[in-house]
Tab-separated table of C-alpha atoms in Angstrom:
chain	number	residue	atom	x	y	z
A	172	UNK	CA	71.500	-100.898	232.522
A	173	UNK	CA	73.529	-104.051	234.217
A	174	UNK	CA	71.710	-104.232	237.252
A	175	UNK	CA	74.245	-105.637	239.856
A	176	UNK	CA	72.842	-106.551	243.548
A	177	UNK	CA	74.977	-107.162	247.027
A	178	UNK	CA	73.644	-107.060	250.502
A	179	UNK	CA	76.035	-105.260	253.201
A	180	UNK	CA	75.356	-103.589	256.473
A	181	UNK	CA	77.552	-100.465	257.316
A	182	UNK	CA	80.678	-102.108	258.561
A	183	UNK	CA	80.630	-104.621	254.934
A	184	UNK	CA	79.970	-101.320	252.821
A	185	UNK	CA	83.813	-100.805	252.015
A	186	UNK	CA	84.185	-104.467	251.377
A	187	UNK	CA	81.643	-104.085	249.261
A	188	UNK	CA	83.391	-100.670	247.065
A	189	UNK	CA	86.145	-102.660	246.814
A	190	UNK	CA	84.177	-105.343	244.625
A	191	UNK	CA	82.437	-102.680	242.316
A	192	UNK	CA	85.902	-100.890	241.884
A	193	UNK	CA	86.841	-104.870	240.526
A	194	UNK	CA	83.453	-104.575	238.140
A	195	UNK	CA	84.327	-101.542	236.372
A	196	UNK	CA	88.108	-102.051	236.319
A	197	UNK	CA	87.060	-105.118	234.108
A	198	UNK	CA	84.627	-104.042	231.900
A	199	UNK	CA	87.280	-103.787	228.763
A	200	UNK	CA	85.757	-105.900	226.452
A	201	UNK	CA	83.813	-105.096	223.230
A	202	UNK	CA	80.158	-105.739	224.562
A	203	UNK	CA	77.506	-102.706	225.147
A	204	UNK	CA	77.992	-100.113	226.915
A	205	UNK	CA	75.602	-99.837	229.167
A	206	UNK	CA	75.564	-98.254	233.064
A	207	UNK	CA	76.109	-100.750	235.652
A	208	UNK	CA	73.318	-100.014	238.432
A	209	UNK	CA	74.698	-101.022	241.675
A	210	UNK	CA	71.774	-101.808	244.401
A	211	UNK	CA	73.021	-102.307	248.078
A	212	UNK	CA	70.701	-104.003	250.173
A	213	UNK	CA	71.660	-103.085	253.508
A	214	UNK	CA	69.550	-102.399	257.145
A	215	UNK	CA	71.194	-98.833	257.703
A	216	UNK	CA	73.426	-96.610	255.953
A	217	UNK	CA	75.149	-93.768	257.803
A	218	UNK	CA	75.481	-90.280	256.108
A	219	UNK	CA	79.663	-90.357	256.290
A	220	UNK	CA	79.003	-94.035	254.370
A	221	UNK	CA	76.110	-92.171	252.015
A	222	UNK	CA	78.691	-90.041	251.211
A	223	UNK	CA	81.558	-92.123	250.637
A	224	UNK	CA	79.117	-93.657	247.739
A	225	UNK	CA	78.695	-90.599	245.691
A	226	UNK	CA	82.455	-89.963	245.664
A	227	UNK	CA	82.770	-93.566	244.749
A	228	UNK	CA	79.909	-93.661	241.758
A	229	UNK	CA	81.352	-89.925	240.514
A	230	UNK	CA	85.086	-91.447	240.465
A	231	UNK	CA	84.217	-95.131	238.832
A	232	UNK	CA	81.755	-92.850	236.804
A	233	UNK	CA	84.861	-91.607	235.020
A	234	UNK	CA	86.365	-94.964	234.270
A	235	UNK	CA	82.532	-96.767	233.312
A	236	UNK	CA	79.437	-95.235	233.333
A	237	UNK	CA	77.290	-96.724	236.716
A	238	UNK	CA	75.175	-95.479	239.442
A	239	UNK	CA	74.822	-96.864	243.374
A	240	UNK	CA	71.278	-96.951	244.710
A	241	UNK	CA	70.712	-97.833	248.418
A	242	UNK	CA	67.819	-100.203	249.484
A	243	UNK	CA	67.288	-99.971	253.379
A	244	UNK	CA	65.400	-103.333	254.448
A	245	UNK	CA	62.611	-103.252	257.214
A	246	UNK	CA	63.844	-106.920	258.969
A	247	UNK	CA	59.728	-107.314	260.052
A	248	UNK	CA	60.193	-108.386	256.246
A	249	UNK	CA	62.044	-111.472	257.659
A	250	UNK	CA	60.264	-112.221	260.559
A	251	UNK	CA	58.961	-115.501	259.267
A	252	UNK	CA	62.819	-116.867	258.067
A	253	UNK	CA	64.672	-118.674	260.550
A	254	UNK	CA	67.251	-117.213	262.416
A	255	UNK	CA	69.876	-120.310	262.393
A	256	UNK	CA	72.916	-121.389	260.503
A	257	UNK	CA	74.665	-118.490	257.977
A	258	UNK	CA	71.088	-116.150	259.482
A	259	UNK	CA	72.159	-116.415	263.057
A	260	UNK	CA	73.714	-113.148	263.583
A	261	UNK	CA	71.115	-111.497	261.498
A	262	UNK	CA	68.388	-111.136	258.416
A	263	UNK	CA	70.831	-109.756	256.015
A	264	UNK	CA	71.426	-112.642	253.822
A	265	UNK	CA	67.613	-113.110	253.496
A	266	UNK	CA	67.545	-109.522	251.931
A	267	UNK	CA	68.332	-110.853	248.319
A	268	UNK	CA	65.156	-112.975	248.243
A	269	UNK	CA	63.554	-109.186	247.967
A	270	UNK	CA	65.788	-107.616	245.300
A	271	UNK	CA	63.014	-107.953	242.313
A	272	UNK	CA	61.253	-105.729	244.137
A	273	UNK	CA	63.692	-102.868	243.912
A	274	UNK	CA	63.686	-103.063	239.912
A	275	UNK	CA	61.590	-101.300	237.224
A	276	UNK	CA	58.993	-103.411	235.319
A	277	UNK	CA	61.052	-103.586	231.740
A	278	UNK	CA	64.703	-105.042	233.967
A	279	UNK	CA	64.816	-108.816	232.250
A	280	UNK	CA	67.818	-109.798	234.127
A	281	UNK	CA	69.722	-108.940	237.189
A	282	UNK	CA	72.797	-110.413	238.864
A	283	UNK	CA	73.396	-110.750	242.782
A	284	UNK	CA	77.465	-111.294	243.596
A	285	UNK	CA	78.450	-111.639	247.557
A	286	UNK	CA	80.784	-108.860	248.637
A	287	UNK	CA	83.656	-111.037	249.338
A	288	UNK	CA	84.331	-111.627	246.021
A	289	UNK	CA	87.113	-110.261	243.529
A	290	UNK	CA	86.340	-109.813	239.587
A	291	UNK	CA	88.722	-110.187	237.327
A	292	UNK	CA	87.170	-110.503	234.142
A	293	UNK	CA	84.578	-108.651	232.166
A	294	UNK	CA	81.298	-109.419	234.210
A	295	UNK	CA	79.160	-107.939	231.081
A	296	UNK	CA	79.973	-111.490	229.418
A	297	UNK	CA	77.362	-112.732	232.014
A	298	UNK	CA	74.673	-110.279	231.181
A	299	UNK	CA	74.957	-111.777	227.309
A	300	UNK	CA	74.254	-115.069	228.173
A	301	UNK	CA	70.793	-116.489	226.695
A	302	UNK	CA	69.128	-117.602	229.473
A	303	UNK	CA	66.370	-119.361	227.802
A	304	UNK	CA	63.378	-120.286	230.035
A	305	UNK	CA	65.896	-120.835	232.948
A	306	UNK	CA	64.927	-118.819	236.374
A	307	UNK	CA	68.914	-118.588	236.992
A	308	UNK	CA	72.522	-119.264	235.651
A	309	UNK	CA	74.277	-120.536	238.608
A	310	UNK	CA	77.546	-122.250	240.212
A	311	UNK	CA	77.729	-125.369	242.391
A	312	UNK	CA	78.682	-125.655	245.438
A	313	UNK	CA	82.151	-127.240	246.843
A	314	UNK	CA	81.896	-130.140	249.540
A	315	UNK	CA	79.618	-132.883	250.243
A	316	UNK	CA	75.902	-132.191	249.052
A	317	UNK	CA	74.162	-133.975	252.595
A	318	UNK	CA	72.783	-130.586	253.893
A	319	UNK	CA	68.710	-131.184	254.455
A	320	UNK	CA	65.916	-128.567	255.353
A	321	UNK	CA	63.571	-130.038	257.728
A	322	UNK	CA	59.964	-128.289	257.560
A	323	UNK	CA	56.731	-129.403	258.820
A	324	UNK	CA	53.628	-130.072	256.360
A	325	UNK	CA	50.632	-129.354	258.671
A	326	UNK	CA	51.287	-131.806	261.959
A	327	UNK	CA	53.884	-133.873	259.267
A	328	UNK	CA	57.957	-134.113	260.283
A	329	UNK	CA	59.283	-133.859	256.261
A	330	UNK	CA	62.778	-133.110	255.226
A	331	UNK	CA	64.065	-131.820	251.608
A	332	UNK	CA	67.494	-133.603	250.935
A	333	UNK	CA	69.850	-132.006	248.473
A	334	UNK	CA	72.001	-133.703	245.760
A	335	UNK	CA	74.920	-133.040	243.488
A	336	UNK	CA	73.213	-130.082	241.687
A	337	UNK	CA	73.492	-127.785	244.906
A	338	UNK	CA	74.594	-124.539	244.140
A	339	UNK	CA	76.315	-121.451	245.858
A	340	UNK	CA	73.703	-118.418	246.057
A	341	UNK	CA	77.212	-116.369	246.209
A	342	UNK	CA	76.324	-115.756	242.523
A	343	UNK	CA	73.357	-115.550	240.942
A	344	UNK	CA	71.636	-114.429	237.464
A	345	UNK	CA	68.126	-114.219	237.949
A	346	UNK	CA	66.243	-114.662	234.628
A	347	UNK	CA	63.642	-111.569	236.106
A	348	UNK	CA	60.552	-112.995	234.144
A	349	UNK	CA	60.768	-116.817	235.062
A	350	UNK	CA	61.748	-116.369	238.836
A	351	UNK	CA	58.602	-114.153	239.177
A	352	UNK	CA	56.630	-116.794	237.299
A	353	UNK	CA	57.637	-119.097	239.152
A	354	UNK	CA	56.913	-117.422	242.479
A	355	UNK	CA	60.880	-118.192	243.770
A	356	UNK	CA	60.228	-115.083	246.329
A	357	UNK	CA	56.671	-116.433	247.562
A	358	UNK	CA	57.362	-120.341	247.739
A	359	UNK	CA	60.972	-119.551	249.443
A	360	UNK	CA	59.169	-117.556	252.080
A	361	UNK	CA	56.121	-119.822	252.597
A	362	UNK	CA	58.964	-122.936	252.865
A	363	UNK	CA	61.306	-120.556	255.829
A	364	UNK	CA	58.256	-120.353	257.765
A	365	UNK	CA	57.718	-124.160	257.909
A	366	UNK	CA	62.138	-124.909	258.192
A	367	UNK	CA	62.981	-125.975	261.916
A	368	UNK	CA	66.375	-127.074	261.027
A	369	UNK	CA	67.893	-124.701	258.166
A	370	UNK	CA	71.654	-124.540	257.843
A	371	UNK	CA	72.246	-122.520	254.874
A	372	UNK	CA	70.056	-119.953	255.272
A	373	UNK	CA	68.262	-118.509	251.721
A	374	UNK	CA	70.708	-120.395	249.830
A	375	UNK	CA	69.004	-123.392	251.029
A	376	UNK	CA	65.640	-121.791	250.584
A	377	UNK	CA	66.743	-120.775	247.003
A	378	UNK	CA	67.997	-125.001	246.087
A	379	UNK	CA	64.869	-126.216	247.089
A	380	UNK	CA	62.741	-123.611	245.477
A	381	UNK	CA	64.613	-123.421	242.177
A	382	UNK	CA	64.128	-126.764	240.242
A	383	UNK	CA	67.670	-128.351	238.768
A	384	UNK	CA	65.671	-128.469	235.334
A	385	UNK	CA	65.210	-124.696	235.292
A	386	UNK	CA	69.326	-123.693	236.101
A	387	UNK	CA	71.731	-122.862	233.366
A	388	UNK	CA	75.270	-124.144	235.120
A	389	UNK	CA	77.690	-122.115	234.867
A	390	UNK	CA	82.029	-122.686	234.658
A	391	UNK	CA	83.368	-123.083	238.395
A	392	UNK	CA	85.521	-119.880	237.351
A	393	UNK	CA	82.254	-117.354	237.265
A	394	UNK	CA	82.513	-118.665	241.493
A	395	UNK	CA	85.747	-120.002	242.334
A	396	UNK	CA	86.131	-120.974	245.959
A	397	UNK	CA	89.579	-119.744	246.902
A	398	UNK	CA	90.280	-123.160	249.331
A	399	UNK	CA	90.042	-124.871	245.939
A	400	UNK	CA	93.675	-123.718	245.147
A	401	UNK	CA	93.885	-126.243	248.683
A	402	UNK	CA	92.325	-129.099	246.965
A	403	UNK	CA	88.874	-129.872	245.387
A	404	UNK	CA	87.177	-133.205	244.752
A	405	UNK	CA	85.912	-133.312	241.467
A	406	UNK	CA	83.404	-135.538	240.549
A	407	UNK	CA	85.356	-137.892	238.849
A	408	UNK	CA	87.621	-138.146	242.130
A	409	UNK	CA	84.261	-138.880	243.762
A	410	UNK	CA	80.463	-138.409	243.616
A	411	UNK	CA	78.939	-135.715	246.124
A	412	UNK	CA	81.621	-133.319	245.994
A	413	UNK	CA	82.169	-130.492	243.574
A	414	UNK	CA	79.858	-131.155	240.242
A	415	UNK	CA	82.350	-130.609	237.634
A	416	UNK	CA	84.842	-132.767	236.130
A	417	UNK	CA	88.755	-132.603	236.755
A	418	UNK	CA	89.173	-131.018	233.260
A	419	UNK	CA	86.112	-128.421	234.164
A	420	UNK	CA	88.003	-127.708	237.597
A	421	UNK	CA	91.148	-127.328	235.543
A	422	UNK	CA	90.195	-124.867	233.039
A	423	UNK	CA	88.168	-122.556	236.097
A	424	UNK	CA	91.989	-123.012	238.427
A	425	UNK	CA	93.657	-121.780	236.016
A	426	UNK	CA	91.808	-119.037	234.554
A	427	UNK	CA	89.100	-118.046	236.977
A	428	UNK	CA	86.635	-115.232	236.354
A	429	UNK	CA	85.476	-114.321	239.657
A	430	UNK	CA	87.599	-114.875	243.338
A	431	UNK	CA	84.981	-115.987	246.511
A	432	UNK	CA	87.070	-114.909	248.793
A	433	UNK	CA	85.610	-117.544	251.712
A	434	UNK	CA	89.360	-116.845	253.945
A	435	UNK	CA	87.933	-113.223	253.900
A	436	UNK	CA	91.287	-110.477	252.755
A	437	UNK	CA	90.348	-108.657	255.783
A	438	UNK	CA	90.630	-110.983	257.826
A	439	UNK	CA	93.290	-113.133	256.388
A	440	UNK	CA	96.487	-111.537	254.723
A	441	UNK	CA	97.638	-114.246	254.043
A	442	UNK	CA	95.219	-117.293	252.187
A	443	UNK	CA	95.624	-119.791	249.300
A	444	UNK	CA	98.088	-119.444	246.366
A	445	UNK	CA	96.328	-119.150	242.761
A	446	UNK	CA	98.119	-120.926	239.295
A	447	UNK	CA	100.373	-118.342	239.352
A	448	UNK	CA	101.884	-118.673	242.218
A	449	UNK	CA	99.986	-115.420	243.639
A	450	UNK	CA	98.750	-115.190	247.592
A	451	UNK	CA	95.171	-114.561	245.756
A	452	UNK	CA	94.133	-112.289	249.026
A	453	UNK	CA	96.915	-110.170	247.735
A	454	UNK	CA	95.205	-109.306	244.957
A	455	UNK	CA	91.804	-107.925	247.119
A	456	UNK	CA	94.553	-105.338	248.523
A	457	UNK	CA	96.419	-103.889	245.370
A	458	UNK	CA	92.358	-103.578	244.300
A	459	UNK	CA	91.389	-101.892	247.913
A	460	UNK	CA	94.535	-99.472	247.754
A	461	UNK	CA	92.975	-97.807	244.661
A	462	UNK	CA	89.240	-97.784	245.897
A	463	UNK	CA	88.479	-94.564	245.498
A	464	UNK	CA	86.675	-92.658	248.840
A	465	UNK	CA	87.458	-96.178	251.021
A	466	UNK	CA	91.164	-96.873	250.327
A	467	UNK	CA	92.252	-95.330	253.631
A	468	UNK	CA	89.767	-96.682	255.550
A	469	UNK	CA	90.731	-100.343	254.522
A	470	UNK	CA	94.408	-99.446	254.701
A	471	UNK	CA	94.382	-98.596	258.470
A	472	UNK	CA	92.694	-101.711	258.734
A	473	UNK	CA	95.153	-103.982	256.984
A	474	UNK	CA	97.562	-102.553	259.725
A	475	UNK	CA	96.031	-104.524	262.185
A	476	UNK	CA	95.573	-107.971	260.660
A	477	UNK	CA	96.478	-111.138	262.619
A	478	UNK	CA	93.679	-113.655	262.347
A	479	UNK	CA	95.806	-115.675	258.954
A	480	UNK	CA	98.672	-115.912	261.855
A	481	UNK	CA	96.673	-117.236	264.808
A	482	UNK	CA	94.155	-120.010	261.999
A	483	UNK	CA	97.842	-121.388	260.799
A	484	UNK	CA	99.204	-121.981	263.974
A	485	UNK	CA	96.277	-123.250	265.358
A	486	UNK	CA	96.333	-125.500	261.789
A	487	UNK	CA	99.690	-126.845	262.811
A	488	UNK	CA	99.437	-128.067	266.092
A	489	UNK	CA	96.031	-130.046	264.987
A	490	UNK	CA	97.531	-131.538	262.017
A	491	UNK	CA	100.945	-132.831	264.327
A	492	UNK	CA	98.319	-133.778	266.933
A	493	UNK	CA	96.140	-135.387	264.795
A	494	UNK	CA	98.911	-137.413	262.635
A	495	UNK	CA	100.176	-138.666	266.071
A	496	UNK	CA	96.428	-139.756	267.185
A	497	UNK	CA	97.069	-137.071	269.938
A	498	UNK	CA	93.626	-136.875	271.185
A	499	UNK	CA	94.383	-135.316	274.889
A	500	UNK	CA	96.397	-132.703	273.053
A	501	UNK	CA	93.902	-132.156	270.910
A	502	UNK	CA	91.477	-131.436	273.925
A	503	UNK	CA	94.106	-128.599	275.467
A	504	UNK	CA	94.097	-127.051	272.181
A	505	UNK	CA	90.019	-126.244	272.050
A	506	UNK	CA	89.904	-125.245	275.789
A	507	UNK	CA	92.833	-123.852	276.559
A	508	UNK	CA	94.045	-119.974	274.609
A	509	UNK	CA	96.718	-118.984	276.887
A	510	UNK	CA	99.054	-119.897	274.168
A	511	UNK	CA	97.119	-118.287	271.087
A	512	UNK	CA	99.922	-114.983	271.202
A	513	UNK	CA	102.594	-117.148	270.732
A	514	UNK	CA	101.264	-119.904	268.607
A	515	UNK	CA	99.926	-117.087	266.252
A	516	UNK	CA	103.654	-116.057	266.275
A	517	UNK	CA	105.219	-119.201	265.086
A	518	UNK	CA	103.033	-119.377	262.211
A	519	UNK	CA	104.778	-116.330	260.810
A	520	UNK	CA	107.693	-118.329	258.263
A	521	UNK	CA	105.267	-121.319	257.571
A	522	UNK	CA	105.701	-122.132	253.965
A	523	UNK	CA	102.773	-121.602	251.205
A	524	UNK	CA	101.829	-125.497	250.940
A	525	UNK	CA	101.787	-126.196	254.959
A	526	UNK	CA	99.954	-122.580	255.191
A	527	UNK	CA	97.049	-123.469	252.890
A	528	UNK	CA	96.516	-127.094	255.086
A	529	UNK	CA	97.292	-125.455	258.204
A	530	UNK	CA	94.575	-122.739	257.927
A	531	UNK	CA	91.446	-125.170	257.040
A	532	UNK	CA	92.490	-127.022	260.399
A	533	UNK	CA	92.970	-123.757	262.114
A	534	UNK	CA	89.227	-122.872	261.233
A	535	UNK	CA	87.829	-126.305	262.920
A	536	UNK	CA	89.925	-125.366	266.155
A	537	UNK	CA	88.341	-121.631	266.400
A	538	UNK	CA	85.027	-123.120	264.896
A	539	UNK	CA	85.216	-126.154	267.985
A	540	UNK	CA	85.992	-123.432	270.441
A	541	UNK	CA	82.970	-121.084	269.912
A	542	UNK	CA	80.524	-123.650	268.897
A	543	UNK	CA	81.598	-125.961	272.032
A	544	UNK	CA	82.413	-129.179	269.771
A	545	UNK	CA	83.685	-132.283	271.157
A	546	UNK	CA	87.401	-133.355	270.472
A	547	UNK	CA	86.442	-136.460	268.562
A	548	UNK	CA	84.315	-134.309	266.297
A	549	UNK	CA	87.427	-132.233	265.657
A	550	UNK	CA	89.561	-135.113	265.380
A	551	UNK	CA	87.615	-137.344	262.943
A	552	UNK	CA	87.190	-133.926	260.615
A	553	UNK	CA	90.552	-133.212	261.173
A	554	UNK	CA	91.614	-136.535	259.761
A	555	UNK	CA	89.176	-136.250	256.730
A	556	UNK	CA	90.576	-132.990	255.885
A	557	UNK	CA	94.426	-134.118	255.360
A	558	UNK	CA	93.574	-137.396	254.353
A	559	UNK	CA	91.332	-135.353	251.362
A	560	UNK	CA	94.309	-132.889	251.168
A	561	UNK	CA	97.056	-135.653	250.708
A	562	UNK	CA	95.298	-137.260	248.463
A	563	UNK	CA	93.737	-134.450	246.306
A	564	UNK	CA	95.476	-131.351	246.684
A	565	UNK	CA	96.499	-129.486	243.584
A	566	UNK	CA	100.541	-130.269	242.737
């Protein structure tokens, strides 16, 4: 079997079916045919949801052979990881540092995707890669590598810096064998229990745990970032940043494998154009309109969809207000959302470039708002992110 693992709670299980639907729409190619085993980690499961599976596995069943199993998590599991950063709302995203435990002694290698992510390609050319003596095939990470754990070694402050070889834990290919030699579950927990600053929850845990020597790096296109069709800094444009080259970064924009779908579809109906020219969140809804057992379910929900509206507009004012060194305005746009109906409503014609800028500076706004930031936080990241879009945005 393909053993496939995603952690969702209840209200990210039709996300979720809408990613496996992508899996075995995909698997076309000439490799073996073997089940896909999909394992949901999740805290609770309700019976309508329970049931909504089986009508899912027997319908995909009929396209590919594959089963869903169901892995309900105790969180006193987690009680010694931090609850800060991506963990503040809850455990969940620690739950994939337990998946080897769900798996049958003779399993040599597993995969663990995030559920806002779109395949597009046959995911079974993953499972025939030769992993070697590597404890994972991995991605790396877009943005500046500066993130830190800081832990404390008996009475002694320390702090674990990260470089360029950071990766995204969005996707991972666990050689089974190596990461339990290597005690990756053990050494991540014992670390979480010493962290009191920890931003990036067990992807963090997982970079400092899993040595660069013992990664296989993957093509950008197995993860592709969806802002990237904003702009990406390659490291030829400049050290830090994304850890492939501009003809790497090329090759993954125009033919990527697998969507990360960070401006989530069901939040956003609107997001980043792709090569072709496509709004790339479009493509998460023609795949959710033929989900079978959830389709209707997500449907309704795409009725209701406003947040792409209210980011852009947001987006717009900050950029004018930031090219015209507008700092008070600036200010009334973090503490004042009187105007958020109609601002949300002038966003509706904005054209694709402006839309793709205007959303990364509508997320600072909303992000300044509920995280109380100052103004010349917002500003001075604000100015970064045009001056990095100007200058590096894909033409």
């Amino acid at each position: 079997m393909y053993h496939i693992f995603f952690t969702a709670d209840e209200n990210y299980i039709k996300f979720t079916s809408v990613l496996m639907t992508s899996i075995v729409k995909n698997a076309t190619k000439a490799y073996e045919k073997k089940p896909f085993c999909f394992h949901i980690l999740s805290d609770f499961i309700s019976d309508v949801t329970r049931k909504k599976l089986e009508i899912l596995q027997k319908t995909l069943s009929e396209i590919y052979p594959c089963e869903i199993k169901i892995h309900i998590q105790d969180n006193a599991k987690f009680d010694k990881f931090p609850s800060s950063g991506a963990a503040q709302n809850n455990k969940l995203s620690y739950y994939r540092l337990k998946m080897l435990s769900c798996l049958d002694d003779n399993v040599k290698t597993c995969l663990y995707l995030d559920s806002d992510m779109l395949v597009l390609e046959d995911l079974r050319e993953l499972f025939a890669l030769d992993l070697k003596d590597n404890i994972a095939a991995v991605v790396g990470d877009m943005g500046s590598k500066r993130a830190k754990i800081k832990f404390m070694e008996g009475s002694e402050k320390k702090t674990f810096y990260f470089d360029e070889n950071y990766f995204n834990a969005g996707l991972l290919l666990i050689n089974v064998k190596e990461y339990q030699k290597a005690q990756i579950e053990e050494r991540c927990e014992e670390l979480a229990s010493k962290c009191f600053y920890i931003k990036g929850a067990d992807q963090d845990l997982l970079n400092a745990c899993i040595e660069s020597k013992k990664r296989l790096k993957l093509d950008f296109a197995w993860n592709f970032f969806i802002n990237a069709y904003a702009y990406a800094i390659t490291k030829d444009d400049k050290l830090g940043y994304l850890n492939y080259t501009k003809e790497e970064f090329k090759h993954s924009f125009e033919s990527p494998k697998i969507l990360h779908l960070c401006f989530k579809p069901w939040k956003f109906l609107r997001s980043f154009n792709d090569s072709k020219g496509r709004n790339v969140n479009d493509l998460w809804w023609e795949e959710a309109a033929f989900t079978p057992a959830f389709s209707a379910e997500l449907l309704e929900l795409k009725r209701h969809i406003k947040d792409h509206l209210l980011y852009a507009g947001l987006g717009s004012l900050l950029y004018r207000y930031t090219k015209n060194f507008n700092v008070l305005k600036i200010v009334h746009l973090i503490k004042h959302q009187d105007e958020d109906l109609k601002i949300a409503q002038n966003a509706q014609n904005f054209n694709d470039k402006d839309f793709a800028l205007f959303l990364l500076l509508g997320e600072m706004v909303l992000h300044a708002r509920a995280k109380k930031k100052g103004v010349f936080s917002v500003f001075l990241k604000a100015l970064k992110c045009i001056s990095s879009y100007e200058k590096y945005a894909r033409r």
